[in-house]
Coordinates of C-alpha atoms in Angstrom, one line a residue:
X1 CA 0.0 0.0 0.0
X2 CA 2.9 2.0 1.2
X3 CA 4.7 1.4 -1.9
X4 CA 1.2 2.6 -4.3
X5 CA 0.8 5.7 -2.5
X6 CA 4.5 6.5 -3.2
X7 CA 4.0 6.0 -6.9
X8 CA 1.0 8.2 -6.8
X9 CA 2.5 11.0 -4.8
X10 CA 5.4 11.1 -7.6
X11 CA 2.9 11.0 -10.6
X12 CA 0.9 13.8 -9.3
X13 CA 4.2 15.7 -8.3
X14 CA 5.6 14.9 -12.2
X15 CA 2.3 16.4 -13.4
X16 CA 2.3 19.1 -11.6
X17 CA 6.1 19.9 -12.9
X18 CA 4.7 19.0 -16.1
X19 CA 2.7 22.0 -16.7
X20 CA 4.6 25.1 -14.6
X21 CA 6.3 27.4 -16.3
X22 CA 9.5 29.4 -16.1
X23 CA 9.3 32.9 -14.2
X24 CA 8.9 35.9 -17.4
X25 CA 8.3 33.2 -19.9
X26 CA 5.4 33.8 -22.0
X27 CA 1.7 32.6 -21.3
X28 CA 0.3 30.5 -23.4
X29 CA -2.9 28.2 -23.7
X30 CA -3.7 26.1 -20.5
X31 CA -1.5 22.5 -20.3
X32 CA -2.2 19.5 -19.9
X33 CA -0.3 17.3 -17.9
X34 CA 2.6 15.2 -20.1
X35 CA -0.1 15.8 -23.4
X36 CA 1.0 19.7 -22.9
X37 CA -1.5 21.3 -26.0
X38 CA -1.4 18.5 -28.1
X39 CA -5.4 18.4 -27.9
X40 CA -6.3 21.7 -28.2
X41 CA -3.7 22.7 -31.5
X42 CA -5.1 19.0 -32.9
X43 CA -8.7 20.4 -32.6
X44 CA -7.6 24.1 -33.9
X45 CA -6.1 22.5 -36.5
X46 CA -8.7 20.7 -37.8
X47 CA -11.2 23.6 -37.6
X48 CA -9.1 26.2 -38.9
X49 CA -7.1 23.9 -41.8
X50 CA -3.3 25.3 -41.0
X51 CA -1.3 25.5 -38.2
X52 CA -0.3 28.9 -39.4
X53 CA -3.9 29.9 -38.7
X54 CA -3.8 27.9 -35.6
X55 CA -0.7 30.1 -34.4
X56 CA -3.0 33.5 -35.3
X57 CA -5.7 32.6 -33.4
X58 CA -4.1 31.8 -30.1
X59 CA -2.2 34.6 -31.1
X60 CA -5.3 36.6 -30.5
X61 CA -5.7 35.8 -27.1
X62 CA -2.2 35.5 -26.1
X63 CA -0.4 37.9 -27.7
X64 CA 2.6 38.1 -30.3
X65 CA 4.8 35.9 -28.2
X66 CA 3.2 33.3 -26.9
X67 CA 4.1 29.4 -25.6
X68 CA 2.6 26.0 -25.9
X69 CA 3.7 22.4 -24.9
X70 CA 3.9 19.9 -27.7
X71 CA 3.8 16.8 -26.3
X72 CA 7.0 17.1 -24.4
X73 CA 8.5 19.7 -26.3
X74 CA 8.3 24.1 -24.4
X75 CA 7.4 25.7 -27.8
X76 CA 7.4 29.9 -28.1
X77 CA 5.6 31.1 -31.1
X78 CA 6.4 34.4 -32.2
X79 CA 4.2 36.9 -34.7
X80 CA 4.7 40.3 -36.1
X81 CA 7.4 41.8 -37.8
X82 CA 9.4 43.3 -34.8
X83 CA 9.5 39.7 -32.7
X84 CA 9.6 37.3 -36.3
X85 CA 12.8 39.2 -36.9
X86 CA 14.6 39.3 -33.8
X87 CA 14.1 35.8 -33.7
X88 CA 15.5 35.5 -37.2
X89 CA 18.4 37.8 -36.4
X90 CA 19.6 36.9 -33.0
X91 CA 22.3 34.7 -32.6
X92 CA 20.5 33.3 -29.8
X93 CA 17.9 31.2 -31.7
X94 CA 20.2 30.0 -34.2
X95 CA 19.9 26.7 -33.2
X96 CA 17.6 23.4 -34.9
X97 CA 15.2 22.1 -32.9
X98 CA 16.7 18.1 -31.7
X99 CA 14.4 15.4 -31.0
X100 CA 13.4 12.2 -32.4
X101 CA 12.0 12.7 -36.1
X102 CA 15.2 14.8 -36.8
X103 CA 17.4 12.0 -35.9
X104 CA 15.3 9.7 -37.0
X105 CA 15.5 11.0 -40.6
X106 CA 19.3 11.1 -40.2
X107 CA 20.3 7.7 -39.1
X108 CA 19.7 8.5 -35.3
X109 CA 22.3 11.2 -35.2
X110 CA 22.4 14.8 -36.1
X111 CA 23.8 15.3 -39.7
X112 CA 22.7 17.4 -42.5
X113 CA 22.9 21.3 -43.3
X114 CA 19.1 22.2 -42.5
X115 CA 18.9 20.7 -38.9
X116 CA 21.6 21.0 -37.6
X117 CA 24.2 24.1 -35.9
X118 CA 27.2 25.1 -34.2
X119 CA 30.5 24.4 -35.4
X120 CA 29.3 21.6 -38.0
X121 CA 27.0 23.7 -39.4
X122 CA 29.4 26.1 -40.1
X123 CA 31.7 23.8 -41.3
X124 CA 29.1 21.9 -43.6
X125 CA 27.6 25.0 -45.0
X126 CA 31.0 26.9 -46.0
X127 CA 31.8 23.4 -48.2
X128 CA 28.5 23.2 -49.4
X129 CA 28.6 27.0 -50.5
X130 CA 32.4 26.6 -51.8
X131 CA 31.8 23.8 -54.2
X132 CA 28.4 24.6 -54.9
X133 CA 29.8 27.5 -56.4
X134 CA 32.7 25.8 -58.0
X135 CA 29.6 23.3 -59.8
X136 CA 28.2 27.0 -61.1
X137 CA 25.8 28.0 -58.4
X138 CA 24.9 31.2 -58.2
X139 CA 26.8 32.4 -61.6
X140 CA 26.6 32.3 -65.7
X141 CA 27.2 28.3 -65.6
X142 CA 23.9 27.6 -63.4
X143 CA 21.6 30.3 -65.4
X144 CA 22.7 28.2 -68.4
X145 CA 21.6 24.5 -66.7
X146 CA 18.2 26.4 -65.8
X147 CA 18.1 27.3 -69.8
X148 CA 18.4 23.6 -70.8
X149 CA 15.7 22.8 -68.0
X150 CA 13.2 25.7 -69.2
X151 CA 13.5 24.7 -72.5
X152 CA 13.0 21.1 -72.1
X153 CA 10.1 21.8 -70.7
X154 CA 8.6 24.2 -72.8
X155 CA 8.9 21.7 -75.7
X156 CA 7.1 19.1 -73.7
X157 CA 4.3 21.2 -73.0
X158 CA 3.9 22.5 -76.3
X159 CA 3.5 18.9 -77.4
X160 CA 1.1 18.4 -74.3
X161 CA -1.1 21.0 -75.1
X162 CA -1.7 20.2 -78.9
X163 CA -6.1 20.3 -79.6
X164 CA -6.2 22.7 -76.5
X165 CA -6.2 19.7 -73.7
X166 CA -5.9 20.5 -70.4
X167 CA -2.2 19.9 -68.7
X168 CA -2.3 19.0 -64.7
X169 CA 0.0 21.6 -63.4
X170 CA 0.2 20.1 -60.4
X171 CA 4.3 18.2 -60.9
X172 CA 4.3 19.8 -63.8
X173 CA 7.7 21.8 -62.8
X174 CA 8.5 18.6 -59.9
X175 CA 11.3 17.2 -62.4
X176 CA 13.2 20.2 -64.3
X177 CA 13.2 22.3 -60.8
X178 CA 15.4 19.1 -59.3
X179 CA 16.8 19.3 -62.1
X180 CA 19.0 22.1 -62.2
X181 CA 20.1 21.5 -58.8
X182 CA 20.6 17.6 -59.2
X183 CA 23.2 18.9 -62.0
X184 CA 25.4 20.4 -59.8
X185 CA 25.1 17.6 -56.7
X186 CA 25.8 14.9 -59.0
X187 CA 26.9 15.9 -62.4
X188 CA 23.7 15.2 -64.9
X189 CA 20.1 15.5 -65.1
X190 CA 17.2 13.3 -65.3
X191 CA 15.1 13.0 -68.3
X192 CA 10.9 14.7 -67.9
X193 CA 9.3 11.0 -67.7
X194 CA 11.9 9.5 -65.4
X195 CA 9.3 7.0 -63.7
X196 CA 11.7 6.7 -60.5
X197 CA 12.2 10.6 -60.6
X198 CA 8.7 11.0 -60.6
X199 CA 8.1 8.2 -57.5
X200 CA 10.7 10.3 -54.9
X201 CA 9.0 13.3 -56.0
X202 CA 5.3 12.0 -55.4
X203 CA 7.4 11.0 -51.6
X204 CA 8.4 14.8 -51.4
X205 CA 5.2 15.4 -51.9
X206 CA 3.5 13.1 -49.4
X207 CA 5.9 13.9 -46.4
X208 CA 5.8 17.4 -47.0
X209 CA 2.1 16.9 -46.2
X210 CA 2.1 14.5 -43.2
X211 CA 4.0 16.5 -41.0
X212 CA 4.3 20.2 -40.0
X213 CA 7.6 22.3 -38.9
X214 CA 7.9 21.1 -35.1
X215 CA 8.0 17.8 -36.4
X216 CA 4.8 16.0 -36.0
X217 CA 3.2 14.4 -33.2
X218 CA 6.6 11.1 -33.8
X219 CA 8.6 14.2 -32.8
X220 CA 6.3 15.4 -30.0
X221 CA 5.6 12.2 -28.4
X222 CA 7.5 9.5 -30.2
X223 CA 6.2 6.5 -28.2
X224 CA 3.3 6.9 -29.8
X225 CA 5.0 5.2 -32.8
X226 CA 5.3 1.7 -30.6
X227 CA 1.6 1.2 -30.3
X228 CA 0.1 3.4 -33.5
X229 CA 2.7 3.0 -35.7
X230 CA 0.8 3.3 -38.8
X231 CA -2.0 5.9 -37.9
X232 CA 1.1 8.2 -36.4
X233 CA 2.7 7.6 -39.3
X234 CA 5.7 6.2 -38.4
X235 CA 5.6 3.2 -41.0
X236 CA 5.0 5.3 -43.7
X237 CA 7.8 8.2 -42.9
X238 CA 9.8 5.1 -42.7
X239 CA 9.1 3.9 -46.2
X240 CA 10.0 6.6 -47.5
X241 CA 13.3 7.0 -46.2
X242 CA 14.3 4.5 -47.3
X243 CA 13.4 5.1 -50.4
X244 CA 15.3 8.0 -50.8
X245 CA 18.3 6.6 -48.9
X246 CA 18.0 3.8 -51.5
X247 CA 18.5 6.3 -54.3
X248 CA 20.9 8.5 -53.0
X249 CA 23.0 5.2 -52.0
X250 CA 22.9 4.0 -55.6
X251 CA 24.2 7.7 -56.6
X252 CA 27.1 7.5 -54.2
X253 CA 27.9 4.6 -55.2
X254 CA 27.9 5.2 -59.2
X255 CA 30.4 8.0 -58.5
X256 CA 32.5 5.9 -56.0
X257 CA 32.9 3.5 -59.3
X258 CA 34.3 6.4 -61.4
X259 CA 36.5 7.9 -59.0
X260 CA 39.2 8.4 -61.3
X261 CA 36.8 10.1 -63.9
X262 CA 38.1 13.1 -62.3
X263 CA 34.2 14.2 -62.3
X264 CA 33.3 17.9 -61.0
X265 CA 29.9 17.5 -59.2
X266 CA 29.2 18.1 -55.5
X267 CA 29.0 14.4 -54.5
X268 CA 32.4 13.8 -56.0
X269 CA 33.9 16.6 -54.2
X270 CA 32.4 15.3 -50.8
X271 CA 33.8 11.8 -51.4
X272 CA 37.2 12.8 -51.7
X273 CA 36.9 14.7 -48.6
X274 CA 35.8 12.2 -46.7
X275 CA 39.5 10.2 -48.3
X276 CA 41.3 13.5 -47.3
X277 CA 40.3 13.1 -44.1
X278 CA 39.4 9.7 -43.2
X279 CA 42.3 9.3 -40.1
X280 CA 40.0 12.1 -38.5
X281 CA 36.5 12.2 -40.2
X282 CA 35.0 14.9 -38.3
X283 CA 31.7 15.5 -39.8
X284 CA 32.8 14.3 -42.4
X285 CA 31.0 10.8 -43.4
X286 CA 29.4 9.1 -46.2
X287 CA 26.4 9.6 -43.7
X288 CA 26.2 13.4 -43.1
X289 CA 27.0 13.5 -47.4
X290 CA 23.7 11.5 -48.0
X291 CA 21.7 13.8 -45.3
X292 CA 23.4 16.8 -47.3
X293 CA 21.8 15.1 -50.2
X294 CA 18.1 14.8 -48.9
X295 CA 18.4 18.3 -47.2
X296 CA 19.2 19.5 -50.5
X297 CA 16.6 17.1 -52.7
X298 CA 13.9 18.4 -50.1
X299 CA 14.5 21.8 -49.9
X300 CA 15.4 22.0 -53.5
X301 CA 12.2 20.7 -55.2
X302 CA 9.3 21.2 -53.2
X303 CA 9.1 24.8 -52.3
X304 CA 9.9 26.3 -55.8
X305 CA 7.5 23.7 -57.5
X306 CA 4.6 24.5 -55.5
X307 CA 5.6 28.3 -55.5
X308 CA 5.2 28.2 -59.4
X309 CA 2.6 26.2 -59.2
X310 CA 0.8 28.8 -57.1
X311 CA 2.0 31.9 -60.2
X312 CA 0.4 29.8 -62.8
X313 CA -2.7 29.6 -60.5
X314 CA -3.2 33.3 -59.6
X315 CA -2.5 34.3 -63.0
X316 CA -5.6 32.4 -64.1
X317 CA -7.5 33.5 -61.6
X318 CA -6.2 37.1 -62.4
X319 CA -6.2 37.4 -66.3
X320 CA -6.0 41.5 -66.4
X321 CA -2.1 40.8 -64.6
X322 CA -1.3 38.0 -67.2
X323 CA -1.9 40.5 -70.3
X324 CA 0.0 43.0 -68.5
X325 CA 3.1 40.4 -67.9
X326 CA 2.3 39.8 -71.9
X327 CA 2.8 43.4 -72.6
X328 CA 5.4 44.0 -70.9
X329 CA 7.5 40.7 -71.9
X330 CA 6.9 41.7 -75.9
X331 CA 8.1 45.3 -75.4
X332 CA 11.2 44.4 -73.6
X333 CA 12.1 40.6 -75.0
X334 CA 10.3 40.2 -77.9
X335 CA 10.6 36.3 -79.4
X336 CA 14.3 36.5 -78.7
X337 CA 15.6 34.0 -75.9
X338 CA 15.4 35.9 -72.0
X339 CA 18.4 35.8 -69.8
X340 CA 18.8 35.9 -66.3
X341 CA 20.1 40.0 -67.0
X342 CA 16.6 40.8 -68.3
X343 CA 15.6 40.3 -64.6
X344 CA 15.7 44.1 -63.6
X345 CA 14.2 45.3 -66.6
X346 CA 11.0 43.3 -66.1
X347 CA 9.8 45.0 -63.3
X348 CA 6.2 44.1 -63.4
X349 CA 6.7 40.9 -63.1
X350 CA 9.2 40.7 -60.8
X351 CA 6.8 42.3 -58.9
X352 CA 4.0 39.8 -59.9
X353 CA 6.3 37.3 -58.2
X354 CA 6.9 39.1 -55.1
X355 CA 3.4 39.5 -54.6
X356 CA 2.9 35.5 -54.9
X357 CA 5.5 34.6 -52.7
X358 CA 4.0 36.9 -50.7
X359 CA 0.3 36.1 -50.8
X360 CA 0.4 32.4 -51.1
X361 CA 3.2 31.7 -48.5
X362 CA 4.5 28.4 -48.9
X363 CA 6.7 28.7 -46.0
X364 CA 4.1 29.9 -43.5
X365 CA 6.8 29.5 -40.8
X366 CA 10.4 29.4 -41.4
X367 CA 12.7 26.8 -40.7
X368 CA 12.0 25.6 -36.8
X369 CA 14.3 27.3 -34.5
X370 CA 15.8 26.7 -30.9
X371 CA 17.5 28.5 -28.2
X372 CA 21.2 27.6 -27.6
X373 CA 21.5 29.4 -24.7
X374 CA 19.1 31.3 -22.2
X375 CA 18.1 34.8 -23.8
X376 CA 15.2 37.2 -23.8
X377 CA 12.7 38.1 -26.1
X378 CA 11.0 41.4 -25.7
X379 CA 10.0 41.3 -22.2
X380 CA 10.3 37.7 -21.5
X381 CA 13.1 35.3 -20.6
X382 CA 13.3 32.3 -23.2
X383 CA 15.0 29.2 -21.3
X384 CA 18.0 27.4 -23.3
X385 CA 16.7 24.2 -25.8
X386 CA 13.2 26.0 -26.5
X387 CA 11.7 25.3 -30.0
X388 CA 11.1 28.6 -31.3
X389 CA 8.2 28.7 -34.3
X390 CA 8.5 32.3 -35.9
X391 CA 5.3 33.2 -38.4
X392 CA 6.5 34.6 -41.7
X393 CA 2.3 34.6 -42.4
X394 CA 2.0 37.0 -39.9
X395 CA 4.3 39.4 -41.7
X396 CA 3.0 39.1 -44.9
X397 CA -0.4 39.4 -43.8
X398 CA -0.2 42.0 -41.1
X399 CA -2.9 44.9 -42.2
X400 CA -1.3 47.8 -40.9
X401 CA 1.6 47.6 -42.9
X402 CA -0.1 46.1 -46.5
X403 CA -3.8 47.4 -46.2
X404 CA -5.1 45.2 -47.8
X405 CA -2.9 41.7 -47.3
X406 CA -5.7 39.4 -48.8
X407 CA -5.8 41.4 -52.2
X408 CA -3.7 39.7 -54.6
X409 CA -2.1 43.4 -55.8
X410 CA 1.6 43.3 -57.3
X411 CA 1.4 47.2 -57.5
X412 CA 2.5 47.1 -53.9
X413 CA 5.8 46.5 -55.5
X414 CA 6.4 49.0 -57.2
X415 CA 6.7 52.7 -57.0
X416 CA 5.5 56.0 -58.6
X417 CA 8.0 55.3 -61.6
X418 CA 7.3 51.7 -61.9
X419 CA 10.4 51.0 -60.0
X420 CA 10.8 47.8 -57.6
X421 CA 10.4 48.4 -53.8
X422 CA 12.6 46.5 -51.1
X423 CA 10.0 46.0 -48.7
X424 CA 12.2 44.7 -45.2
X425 CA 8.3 43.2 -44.3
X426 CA 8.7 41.0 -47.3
X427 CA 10.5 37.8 -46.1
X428 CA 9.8 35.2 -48.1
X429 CA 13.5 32.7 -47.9
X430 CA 13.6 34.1 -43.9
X431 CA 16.8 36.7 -43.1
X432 CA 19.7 36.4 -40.9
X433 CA 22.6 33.9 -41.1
X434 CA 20.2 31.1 -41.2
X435 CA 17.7 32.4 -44.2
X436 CA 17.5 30.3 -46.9
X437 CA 20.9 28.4 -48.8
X438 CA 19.0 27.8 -52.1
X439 CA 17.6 31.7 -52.1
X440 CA 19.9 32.5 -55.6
X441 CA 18.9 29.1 -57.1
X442 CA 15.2 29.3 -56.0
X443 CA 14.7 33.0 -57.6
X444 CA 16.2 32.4 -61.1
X445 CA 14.1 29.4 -61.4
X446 CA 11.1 31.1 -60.6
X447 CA 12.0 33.9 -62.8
X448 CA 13.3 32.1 -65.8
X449 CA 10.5 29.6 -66.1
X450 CA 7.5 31.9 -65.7
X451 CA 9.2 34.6 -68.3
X452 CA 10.0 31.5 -70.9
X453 CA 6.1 30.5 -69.9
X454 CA 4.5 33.4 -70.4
X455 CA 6.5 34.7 -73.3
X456 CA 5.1 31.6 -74.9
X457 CA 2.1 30.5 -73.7
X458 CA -1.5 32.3 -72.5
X459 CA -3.2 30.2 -70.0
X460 CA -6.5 29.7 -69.4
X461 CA -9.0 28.1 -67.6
X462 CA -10.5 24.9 -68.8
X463 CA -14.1 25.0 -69.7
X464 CA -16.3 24.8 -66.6
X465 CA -13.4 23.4 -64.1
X466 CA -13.1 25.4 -60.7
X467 CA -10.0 26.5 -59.6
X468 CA -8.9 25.1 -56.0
X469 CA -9.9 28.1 -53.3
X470 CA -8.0 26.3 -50.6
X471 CA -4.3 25.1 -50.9
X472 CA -2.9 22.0 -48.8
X473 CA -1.2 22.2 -45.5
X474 CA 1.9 20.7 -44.2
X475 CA 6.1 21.5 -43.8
X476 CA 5.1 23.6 -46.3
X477 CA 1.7 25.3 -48.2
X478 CA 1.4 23.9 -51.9
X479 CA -1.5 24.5 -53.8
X480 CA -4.3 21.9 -54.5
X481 CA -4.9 20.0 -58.2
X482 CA -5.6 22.3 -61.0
X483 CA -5.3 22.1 -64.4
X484 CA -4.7 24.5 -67.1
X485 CA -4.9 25.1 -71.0
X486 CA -1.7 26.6 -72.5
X487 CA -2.5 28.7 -75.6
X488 CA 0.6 28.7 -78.2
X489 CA 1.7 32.5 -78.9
X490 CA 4.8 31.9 -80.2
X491 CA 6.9 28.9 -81.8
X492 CA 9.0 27.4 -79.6
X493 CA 12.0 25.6 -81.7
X494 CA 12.4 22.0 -82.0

């Protein structure tokens, strides 16, 4: 009896733990003992749709900074531009949240460039940037890979679109966005009906949607995957894995069999530094290069395909803005082939793609963040290890600064003379030392694919279809199925 009473007295004492909070951290919804808000964000979220909107509305009631227990995870969510860009700025949250799914993904150990910090993340990002560059990011020899890409698929959608059928748009860029990266990581490109291309990028697809940025309830409570393995979605996450781990395996392993090619790709340049330095490895392992790789697969494929996925959509929903983009694109280009440098005389549609990163968000939140060390934030004291979930929606919709957020309006862009503003409120790849690594890459394939479109194609709406009001939710926002019909207006050559 003795010994039951004991075992009660400490599991009402852990509860009670469970749910106090730090002296000047923020307030937050009510907890509940060792579920923390899993219950009441579920329930948000499944009346409100997005977790972005779930973040607003308690927002509402608890102001710009407020906290929340996940599972067993202290959570601060910050809105508005003032604390959304301390958090962004401040050394302080520079770190990546740690906790199972993280390290699940990455072979039980922290590895990678996105989730990771500290000393390897410096080290991994300053290698990835050096040969990155030496592969042609970010200069003349990239703009020409996204040239080949664009092309490519301009011819396959002129033959798609012969007797005015309908093309899914949904994919439609999945292939030749991955593409132009996948050239540089591993020294050639895939061909537009790759069937196993097209099976990791349906996986992209399908994790991007099961989970959202703090990881998912496997990385809240990860027991739960021991007794609901499949409805938490552990199997599944699993699969898929492997699956990519299966392919990028098989591309190690091609360029281990032609290591005296002398080949100049990314993957090549990794493996002999992992030779160069195999009496000390450091972090550097044919592990962390394969994380590198899925980082980089992930983050370089989803989020530009849905973003042009979502210009193609609001351009058929706005057809006035289209002909304008048509205007200008024939006064400035003409039929001759657009470069990279045409860029900042196309201001109107630079500005049209401003104002659909902006409106559409597909990074509602940027990357997860977490505290490596106490700190403050605004009036309140953050403790050390705190996941820190910062709203880029908030900033994008705030309606003192835009008026009129909602309005899908690319004039905001632009001044008196037609000019492009820098708005600091306009944050789509995040700021700060941590903002975005495929930022250059990301922007010049948004930009060169949409001019190459539109200078080519009108599109339409088919006949009686509705266009999808509501995108999908997840890591990131994507938009849902559409199609569209693309009108020919000028030859494309064979």
């Amino acid at each position: 009896m003795f010994f039951v009473a004991v075992v009660i007295s400490v599991f009402i004492i852990v509860c009670i733990l469970d749910i106090i909070t730090p002296h000047k951290y923020p307030i937050g919804p009510t907890r509940v003992p060792l579920l923390g808000n899993y219950l009441e964000i579920r329930k948000l979220r499944n009346k409100l749709g997005f977790y972005h909107l779930v973040w607003d509305h308690l927002a509402k009631y608890y102001g710009k900074v407020f906290s929340v227990k996940l599972g067993r995870i202290e959570a601060v969510v910050v809105s508005g531009y003032d604390a959304v860009r301390q958090v962004l700025c401040k050394d302080d949250f520079d770190g990546r949240p740690d906790g199972f799914f993280f390290r699940f993904r990455a072979f039980y150990k922290r590895l990678g460039i996105v989730f990771v910090d500290g000393p390897t993340w410096t080290e991994q990002r300053k290698f990835c940037m050096q040969h990155l560059r030496k592969m042609g990011f970010g200069g003349d020899l990239m703009e020409r890979i996204i040239i080949e890409e664009v092309n490519d698929l301009m011819l396959d959608i002129s033959r798609k679109c012969e007797n005015g059928k309908p093309i899914e748009v949904y994919g439609l860029f999945d292939v030749s966005v991955l593409n132009g990266l996948w050239a540089m990581l591993a020294g050639h490109r895939f061909a537009l009906n790759d069937s196993r291309l097209a099976r990791l990028m349906e996986l992209v697809h399908v994790s991007f949607r099961m989970l959202d940025m703090s990881g998912g309830i496997l990385n809240q409570m990860p027991f739960i995957r021991f007794f609901a393995p499949k409805c938490s979605g552990y199997k599944y996450l699993k699969q898929i894995i492997n699956e990519f781990y299966t392919f990028l395996k098989e591309s190690v392993e091609e360029h281990k069999c032609r290591a005296n090619d002398q080949e100049d790709d990314f993957i090549s340049a990794f493996l002999k530094e992992i030779e160069k330095n195999k009496e000390s490895p450091g972090s550097f392992s044919e592990e962390q290069l394969l994380v590198i790789l899925l980082d980089l697969f992930l983050a370089g494929s989803e989020t530009t395909s849905s973003m042009l996925s979502f210009v193609i959509l609001l351009l058929l929903k706005h057809q006035d803005i289209q002909a304008k983009v048509h205007a200008e694109l024939d006064a400035v280009v003409g039929d001759r082939e657009i470069h990279l440098a045409d860029k900042n005389r196309l201001n109107y549609l630079e500005a049209v793609l401003m104002e659909v990163q902006r409106h559409s968000n597909v990074a509602p939140l940027a990357i997860a963040h977490r505290t490596i060390r106490k700190t403050s934030l605004q009036e309140y004291t953050i403790p050390k290890d705190t996941l820190v979930l910062a709203s880029i929606w908030s900033v994008h919709m705030d309606e003192q600064h835009w008026g009129d957020p909602k309005v899908f309006r690319p004039e905001r862009f632009l001044d008196s003379s037609g000019k492009i503003i820098n708005d600091s409120w306009f944050m789509p790849f995040g700021v700060g030392r941590r903002r975005c690594l495929g930022e250059i890459l990301a922007k010049t394939n948004i930009f060169m694919f949409i001019a190459k479109l539109i200078q080519h194609f009108e599109i339409r709406i088919p006949q009686g279809a509705q266009l999808p009001d509501k995108p999908q939710d997840g890591v990131t926002i994507s938009p849902s199925p559409f199609s569209a019909i693309f009108i020919p207006r000028r030859c494309l050559s064979q």
